[in-house]
PDB file of C-alpha atoms in Angstrom:
ATOM      1  CA  MET A 104       0.001  -0.055  -0.061  1.00 89.00           C
ATOM      2  CA  LYS A 105       1.252   3.502  -0.725  1.00 92.00           C
ATOM      3  CA  ILE A 106       2.055   5.881   1.995  1.00 90.00           C
ATOM      4  CA  GLY A 107      -0.397   8.533   0.835  1.00 91.00           C
ATOM      5  CA  GLU A 108      -3.238   5.933   0.466  1.00 92.00           C
ATOM      6  CA  ALA A 109      -2.394   4.595   3.853  1.00 91.00           C
ATOM      7  CA  GLN A 110      -2.421   7.912   5.488  1.00 92.00           C
ATOM      8  CA  GLN A 111      -5.677   8.666   3.985  1.00 93.00           C
ATOM      9  CA  ILE A 112      -7.411   5.436   5.156  1.00 92.00           C
ATOM     10  CA  TYR A 113      -6.059   5.717   8.732  1.00 93.00           C
ATOM     11  CA  ARG A 114      -6.789   9.457   8.964  1.00 93.00           C
ATOM     12  CA  GLU A 115     -10.482   8.667   8.012  1.00 94.00           C
ATOM     13  CA  GLN A 116     -10.578   5.811  10.622  1.00 93.00           C
ATOM     14  CA  ILE A 117      -9.187   8.049  13.348  1.00 93.00           C
ATOM     15  CA  LYS A 118     -11.800  10.773  12.397  1.00 95.00           C
ATOM     16  CA  ALA A 119     -14.612   8.120  12.438  1.00 94.00           C
ATOM     17  CA  TYR A 120     -13.362   6.849  15.815  1.00 92.00           C
ATOM     18  CA  ASN A 121     -13.294  10.408  17.306  1.00 93.00           C
ATOM     19  CA  THR A 122     -16.939  11.010  16.081  1.00 94.00           C
ATOM     20  CA  GLN A 123     -18.085   7.700  17.553  1.00 94.00           C
ATOM     21  CA  LYS A 124     -16.284   8.386  20.855  1.00 93.00           C
ATOM     22  CA  ALA A 125     -17.915  11.799  21.104  1.00 94.00           C
ATOM     23  CA  ALA A 126     -21.269  10.361  20.633  1.00 94.00           C
ATOM     24  CA  LEU A 127     -20.514   7.579  23.249  1.00 92.00           C
ATOM     25  CA  SER A 128     -19.148  10.165  25.680  1.00 93.00           C
ATOM     26  CA  LYS A 129     -22.485  12.286  25.361  1.00 94.00           C
ATOM     27  CA  GLN A 130     -24.475   9.051  25.993  1.00 92.00           C
ATOM     28  CA  LEU A 131     -22.335   8.260  29.098  1.00 90.00           C
ATOM     29  CA  GLN A 132     -22.809  11.680  30.388  1.00 92.00           C
ATOM     30  CA  ASP A 133     -26.461  11.432  29.925  1.00 91.00           C
ATOM     31  CA  VAL A 134     -26.597   8.145  31.734  1.00 87.00           C
ATOM     32  CA  ARG A 135     -24.646   9.309  34.644  1.00 86.00           C
ATOM     33  CA  SER A 136     -27.007  12.361  34.978  1.00 87.00           C
ATOM     34  CA  ARG A 137     -29.961   9.960  34.866  1.00 84.00           C
ATOM     35  CA  MET A 138     -28.329   7.878  37.693  1.00 82.00           C
ATOM     36  CA  GLU A 139     -27.986  10.914  39.830  1.00 82.00           C
ATOM     37  CA  ALA A 140     -31.510  11.899  39.131  1.00 80.00           C
ATOM     38  CA  SER A 141     -33.138   8.515  40.027  1.00 81.00           C
ATOM     39  CA  PRO A 142     -30.933   6.666  42.469  1.00 74.00           C
ATOM     40  CA  GLU A 143     -33.415   3.789  42.578  1.00 78.00           C
ATOM     41  CA  ASP A 144     -32.556   2.838  38.972  1.00 74.00           C
ATOM     42  CA  LYS A 145     -28.879   3.152  39.697  1.00 74.00           C
ATOM     43  CA  GLU A 146     -28.184  -0.539  38.793  1.00 77.00           C
ATOM     44  CA  ILE A 147     -29.794  -0.404  35.389  1.00 78.00           C
ATOM     45  CA  PHE A 148     -28.013   2.844  34.522  1.00 80.00           C
ATOM     46  CA  GLY A 149     -24.769   1.402  36.040  1.00 83.00           C
ATOM     47  CA  SER A 150     -24.732  -1.484  33.574  1.00 84.00           C
ATOM     48  CA  GLU A 151     -25.410   0.852  30.638  1.00 86.00           C
ATOM     49  CA  ALA A 152     -22.649   3.078  31.781  1.00 87.00           C
ATOM     50  CA  ALA A 153     -20.193   0.286  32.126  1.00 88.00           C
ATOM     51  CA  VAL A 154     -21.026  -0.946  28.497  1.00 89.00           C
ATOM     52  CA  LEU A 155     -20.498   2.595  27.278  1.00 90.00           C
ATOM     53  CA  GLU A 156     -17.140   2.962  29.172  1.00 91.00           C
ATOM     54  CA  LEU A 157     -15.907  -0.283  27.799  1.00 91.00           C
ATOM     55  CA  SER A 158     -16.804   0.766  24.178  1.00 92.00           C
ATOM     56  CA  ILE A 159     -14.913   4.010  24.633  1.00 91.00           C
ATOM     57  CA  GLU A 160     -11.950   2.294  26.105  1.00 93.00           C
ATOM     58  CA  ALA A 161     -11.971  -0.180  23.136  1.00 92.00           C
ATOM     59  CA  LEU A 162     -12.180   2.680  20.682  1.00 93.00           C
ATOM     60  CA  ASN A 163      -9.364   4.479  22.413  1.00 93.00           C
ATOM     61  CA  LYS A 164      -7.048   1.338  22.329  1.00 94.00           C
ATOM     62  CA  GLN A 165      -7.793   0.834  18.619  1.00 93.00           C
ATOM     63  CA  GLN A 166      -7.274   4.509  17.854  1.00 93.00           C
ATOM     64  CA  ASP A 167      -3.975   4.586  19.707  1.00 94.00           C
ATOM     65  CA  GLU A 168      -2.788   1.777  17.424  1.00 94.00           C
ATOM     66  CA  TYR A 169      -3.864   3.570  14.338  1.00 93.00           C
ATOM     67  CA  GLN A 170      -2.177   6.715  15.639  1.00 94.00           C
ATOM     68  CA  ASP A 171       1.088   4.890  16.207  1.00 94.00           C
ATOM     69  CA  TYR A 172       0.939   3.588  12.613  1.00 93.00           C
ATOM     70  CA  MET A 173       0.172   7.133  11.369  1.00 93.00           C
ATOM     71  CA  ASP A 174       3.291   8.264  13.218  1.00 94.00           C
ATOM     72  CA  GLU A 175       5.415   5.619  11.544  1.00 93.00           C
ATOM     73  CA  LEU A 176       3.874   6.605   8.081  1.00 93.00           C
ATOM     74  CA  SER A 177       4.720  10.200   8.821  1.00 93.00           C
ATOM     75  CA  ASP A 178       8.367   9.377   9.434  1.00 93.00           C
ATOM     76  CA  GLN A 179       8.454   7.360   6.097  1.00 92.00           C
ATOM     77  CA  TYR A 180       6.788  10.187   4.276  1.00 93.00           C
ATOM     78  CA  CYS A 181       9.442  12.608   5.683  1.00 92.00           C
ATOM     79  CA  ALA A 182      12.215  10.328   4.787  1.00 92.00           C
ATOM     80  CA  TYR A 183      11.165  10.086   1.131  1.00 92.00           C
ATOM     81  CA  TRP A 184      10.395  13.798   1.047  1.00 92.00           C
ATOM     82  CA  ASN A 185      13.811  14.698   2.317  1.00 94.00           C
ATOM     83  CA  ALA A 186      15.673  12.245   0.111  1.00 92.00           C
ATOM     84  CA  THR A 187      14.002  13.823  -3.005  1.00 92.00           C
ATOM     85  CA  VAL A 188      14.705  17.363  -1.965  1.00 93.00           C
ATOM     86  CA  ALA A 189      18.277  16.441  -1.066  1.00 93.00           C
ATOM     87  CA  GLU A 190      18.779  15.014  -4.526  1.00 92.00           C
ATOM     88  CA  GLN A 191      17.435  18.115  -6.167  1.00 92.00           C
ATOM     89  CA  GLN A 192      19.621  20.356  -4.066  1.00 94.00           C
ATOM     90  CA  ALA A 193      22.776  18.237  -4.946  1.00 93.00           C
ATOM     91  CA  ASP A 194      21.961  18.633  -8.679  1.00 92.00           C
ATOM     92  CA  ALA A 195      21.471  22.280  -8.196  1.00 91.00           C
ATOM     93  CA  ALA A 196      24.788  22.734  -6.486  1.00 94.00           C
ATOM     94  CA  LYS A 197      26.578  20.621  -9.098  1.00 93.00           C
ATOM     95  CA  GLU A 198      24.995  22.728 -11.891  1.00 92.00           C
ATOM     96  CA  TYR A 199      25.950  25.915 -10.052  1.00 94.00           C
ATOM     97  CA  GLY A 200      29.614  24.731  -9.756  1.00 94.00           C
ATOM     98  CA  ALA A 201      29.787  23.817 -13.426  1.00 92.00           C
ATOM     99  CA  GLU A 202      28.364  27.239 -14.212  1.00 93.00           C
ATOM    100  CA  MET A 203      30.877  29.078 -12.119  1.00 93.00           C
ATOM    101  CA  GLY A 204      33.691  27.014 -13.575  1.00 93.00           C
ATOM    102  CA  LYS A 205      32.562  28.136 -17.090  1.00 93.00           C
ATOM    103  CA  LEU A 206      32.381  31.622 -16.084  1.00 93.00           C
ATOM    104  CA  MET A 207      35.858  31.625 -14.630  1.00 94.00           C
ATOM    105  CA  GLU A 208      37.261  29.967 -17.778  1.00 93.00           C
ATOM    106  CA  VAL A 209      35.731  32.638 -19.993  1.00 92.00           C
ATOM    107  CA  ALA A 210      37.309  35.357 -17.798  1.00 93.00           C
ATOM    108  CA  ARG A 211      40.577  33.486 -17.994  1.00 92.00           C
ATOM    109  CA  ARG A 212      40.312  33.379 -21.796  1.00 91.00           C
ATOM    110  CA  LEU A 213      39.461  37.027 -22.055  1.00 90.00           C
ATOM    111  CA  MET A 214      42.410  37.881 -19.887  1.00 89.00           C
ATOM    112  CA  LYS A 215      44.628  35.884 -22.236  1.00 87.00           C
ATOM    113  CA  GLY A 216      43.527  38.110 -25.154  1.00 84.00           C
ATOM    114  CA  ALA A 217      41.621  35.222 -26.796  1.00 85.00           C
ATOM    115  CA  ILE A 218      38.489  35.714 -28.799  1.00 86.00           C
ATOM    116  CA  VAL A 219      35.559  34.034 -27.230  1.00 91.00           C
ATOM    117  CA  PRO A 220      31.964  33.629 -28.493  1.00 92.00           C
ATOM    118  CA  SER A 221      29.730  36.738 -27.785  1.00 91.00           C
ATOM    119  CA  TYR A 222      27.258  34.546 -26.002  1.00 92.00           C
ATOM    120  CA  ASP A 223      29.941  33.493 -23.533  1.00 92.00           C
ATOM    121  CA  GLU A 224      31.025  37.147 -23.060  1.00 92.00           C
ATOM    122  CA  LYS A 225      27.336  38.062 -22.296  1.00 93.00           C
ATOM    123  CA  LYS A 226      27.040  35.285 -19.709  1.00 93.00           C
ATOM    124  CA  LEU A 227      30.169  36.638 -17.854  1.00 92.00           C
ATOM    125  CA  MET A 228      28.810  40.237 -18.092  1.00 93.00           C
ATOM    126  CA  GLU A 229      25.530  39.243 -16.773  1.00 94.00           C
ATOM    127  CA  PHE A 230      27.119  37.354 -13.859  1.00 93.00           C
ATOM    128  CA  ASP A 231      29.650  40.155 -12.954  1.00 93.00           C
ATOM    129  CA  LYS A 232      30.217  43.244 -15.187  1.00 93.00           C
ATOM    130  CA  ASP A 233      33.288  44.325 -13.143  1.00 94.00           C
ATOM    131  CA  LEU A 234      34.975  40.947 -13.681  1.00 92.00           C
ATOM    132  CA  TYR A 235      33.952  41.189 -17.335  1.00 91.00           C
ATOM    133  CA  GLN A 236      35.480  44.619 -17.663  1.00 92.00           C
ATOM    134  CA  MET A 237      38.628  43.626 -15.965  1.00 91.00           C
ATOM    135  CA  ALA A 238      39.109  40.564 -18.093  1.00 91.00           C
ATOM    136  CA  LYS A 239      38.533  42.587 -21.257  1.00 89.00           C
ATOM    137  CA  SER A 240      40.982  45.274 -20.265  1.00 87.00           C
ATOM    138  CA  ILE A 241      43.714  42.755 -19.373  1.00 85.00           C
ATOM    139  CA  GLY A 242      42.803  40.959 -22.598  1.00 86.00           C
ATOM    140  CA  MET A 243      43.350  43.960 -24.747  1.00 83.00           C
ATOM    141  CA  LEU A 244      46.985  44.258 -23.324  1.00 79.00           C
ATOM    142  CA  VAL A 245      47.727  40.628 -23.916  1.00 78.00           C
ATOM    143  CA  ARG A 246      45.979  40.431 -27.323  1.00 69.00           C
ATOM    144  CA  GLN A 247      48.850  42.223 -29.119  1.00 62.00           C
ATOM    145  CA  GLN A 248      51.044  39.131 -28.349  1.00 62.00           C
ATOM    146  CA  LYS A 249      48.771  36.383 -29.614  1.00 63.00           C
ATOM    147  CA  LYS A 250      45.168  35.407 -30.556  1.00 63.00           C
ATOM    148  CA  GLU A 251      43.343  32.261 -29.683  1.00 66.00           C
ATOM    149  CA  LYS A 252      39.634  31.584 -30.637  1.00 71.00           C
ATOM    150  CA  TYR A 253      37.544  29.143 -28.415  1.00 74.00           C
ATOM    151  CA  ASP A 254      34.085  27.551 -29.057  1.00 79.00           C
ATOM    152  CA  SER A 255      31.307  28.355 -26.531  1.00 79.00           C
ATOM    153  CA  LEU A 256      31.520  26.436 -23.228  1.00 78.00           C
ATOM    154  CA  TRP A 257      27.627  26.476 -23.012  1.00 75.00           C
ATOM    155  CA  GLU A 258      26.123  23.735 -24.991  1.00 75.00           C
ATOM    156  CA  GLU A 259      22.379  23.538 -25.584  1.00 71.00           C
ATOM    157  CA  GLU A 260      21.326  22.544 -22.093  1.00 68.00           C
ATOM    158  CA  GLU A 261      18.092  20.540 -21.389  1.00 70.00           C
ATOM    159  CA  GLU A 262      15.847  21.635 -18.514  1.00 73.00           C
ATOM    160  CA  LYS A 263      16.021  18.979 -15.889  1.00 76.00           C
ATOM    161  CA  GLU A 264      12.679  18.013 -14.505  1.00 81.00           C
ATOM    162  CA  TYR A 265      12.396  17.039 -10.788  1.00 80.00           C
ATOM    163  CA  ASP A 266       9.936  14.859  -9.092  1.00 82.00           C
ATOM    164  CA  ASP A 267       7.439  16.484  -6.773  1.00 83.00           C
ATOM    165  CA  PRO A 268       8.590  15.565  -3.253  1.00 83.00           C
ATOM    166  CA  MET A 269       4.969  15.274  -2.021  1.00 83.00           C
ATOM    167  CA  GLU A 270       4.050  12.893  -4.921  1.00 84.00           C
ATOM    168  CA  VAL A 271       7.145  10.739  -4.367  1.00 82.00           C
ATOM    169  CA  ALA A 272       6.441  10.538  -0.541  1.00 81.00           C
ATOM    170  CA  GLU A 273       2.786   9.686  -1.062  1.00 84.00           C
ATOM    171  CA  ASN A 274       3.379   7.094  -3.767  1.00 84.00           C
ATOM    172  CA  ALA A 275       6.244   5.314  -1.893  1.00 84.00           C
ATOM    173  CA  GLU A 276       5.269   1.959  -0.578  1.00 83.00           C
ATOM    174  CA  ALA A 277       4.700   1.805   3.168  1.00 81.00           C
ATOM    175  CA  ALA A 278       7.557  -0.173   5.028  1.00 79.00           C
ATOM    176  CA  SER A 279       5.045  -2.253   6.942  1.00 81.00           C
ATOM    177  CA  ASP A 280       1.429  -3.232   6.831  1.00 82.00           C
ATOM    178  CA  GLY A 281      -0.733  -1.183   9.267  1.00 81.00           C
ATOM    179  CA  PRO A 282      -3.142  -2.589  11.707  1.00 83.00           C
ATOM    180  CA  GLU A 283      -6.400  -4.147  10.385  1.00 83.00           C
ATOM    181  CA  VAL A 284      -8.915  -1.522   9.652  1.00 84.00           C
ATOM    182  CA  VAL A 285     -11.930  -2.072  11.839  1.00 82.00           C
ATOM    183  CA  ASP A 286     -14.834   0.252  11.871  1.00 85.00           C
ATOM    184  CA  ALA A 287     -16.088   1.745  15.147  1.00 81.00           C
ATOM    185  CA  GLU A 288     -19.269  -0.285  15.356  1.00 84.00           C
ATOM    186  CA  THR A 289     -17.305  -3.553  15.232  1.00 84.00           C
ATOM    187  CA  VAL A 290     -14.919  -2.531  17.994  1.00 80.00           C
ATOM    188  CA  ILE A 291     -17.846  -1.543  20.168  1.00 82.00           C
ATOM    189  CA  ALA A 292     -19.599  -4.835  19.454  1.00 82.00           C
ATOM    190  CA  GLU A 293     -16.595  -6.863  20.348  1.00 80.00           C
ATOM    191  CA  ALA A 294     -16.044  -4.878  23.565  1.00 77.00           C
ATOM    192  CA  VAL A 295     -19.670  -5.282  24.597  1.00 77.00           C
ATOM    193  CA  SER A 296     -19.681  -9.013  23.738  1.00 80.00           C
ATOM    194  CA  GLU A 297     -16.848  -9.540  26.184  1.00 71.00           C
ATOM    195  CA  VAL A 298     -19.017  -8.281  29.179  1.00 62.00           C
TER     196      VAL A 298
END
């Protein structure tokens, strides 16, 4: 089962359990107030209150198991998310380093008085106009000695597409199977049948 699917299923179960517990708690409060109002029927109301308390306790126990699994899923989700983001950041840093290397090489070539493509000069000027001016000035002095011509360092670059971290995390397989999904009515029925 995928992490995103499992989170949705167990989130809905926890919500359903909360709704059922709220209804049972209200019933329990009503039964207790009726017990106080008519002490002669205390035994009848007492058994009803005990059944309601057992039902709430069973729901709490099952809900705690679901919540523990949700916490485990959340940890797995974060791990996949962080791994995807780290990969993207590593690629960006690598590309930045390559870009800086190219810019410095263009500056070096200009300082040697070489002829470089106008696109390369434009890239350097956009990056740092002062470095560009300095490289051109030094290059003019050196140019009288020799001339070299270079091809562009920038090839046609493809835009790299990255995975959406949320999509990767949600579609990753959960590391373990979660607890059996049991609706609130079944848990209550099992708790009551044990009485």
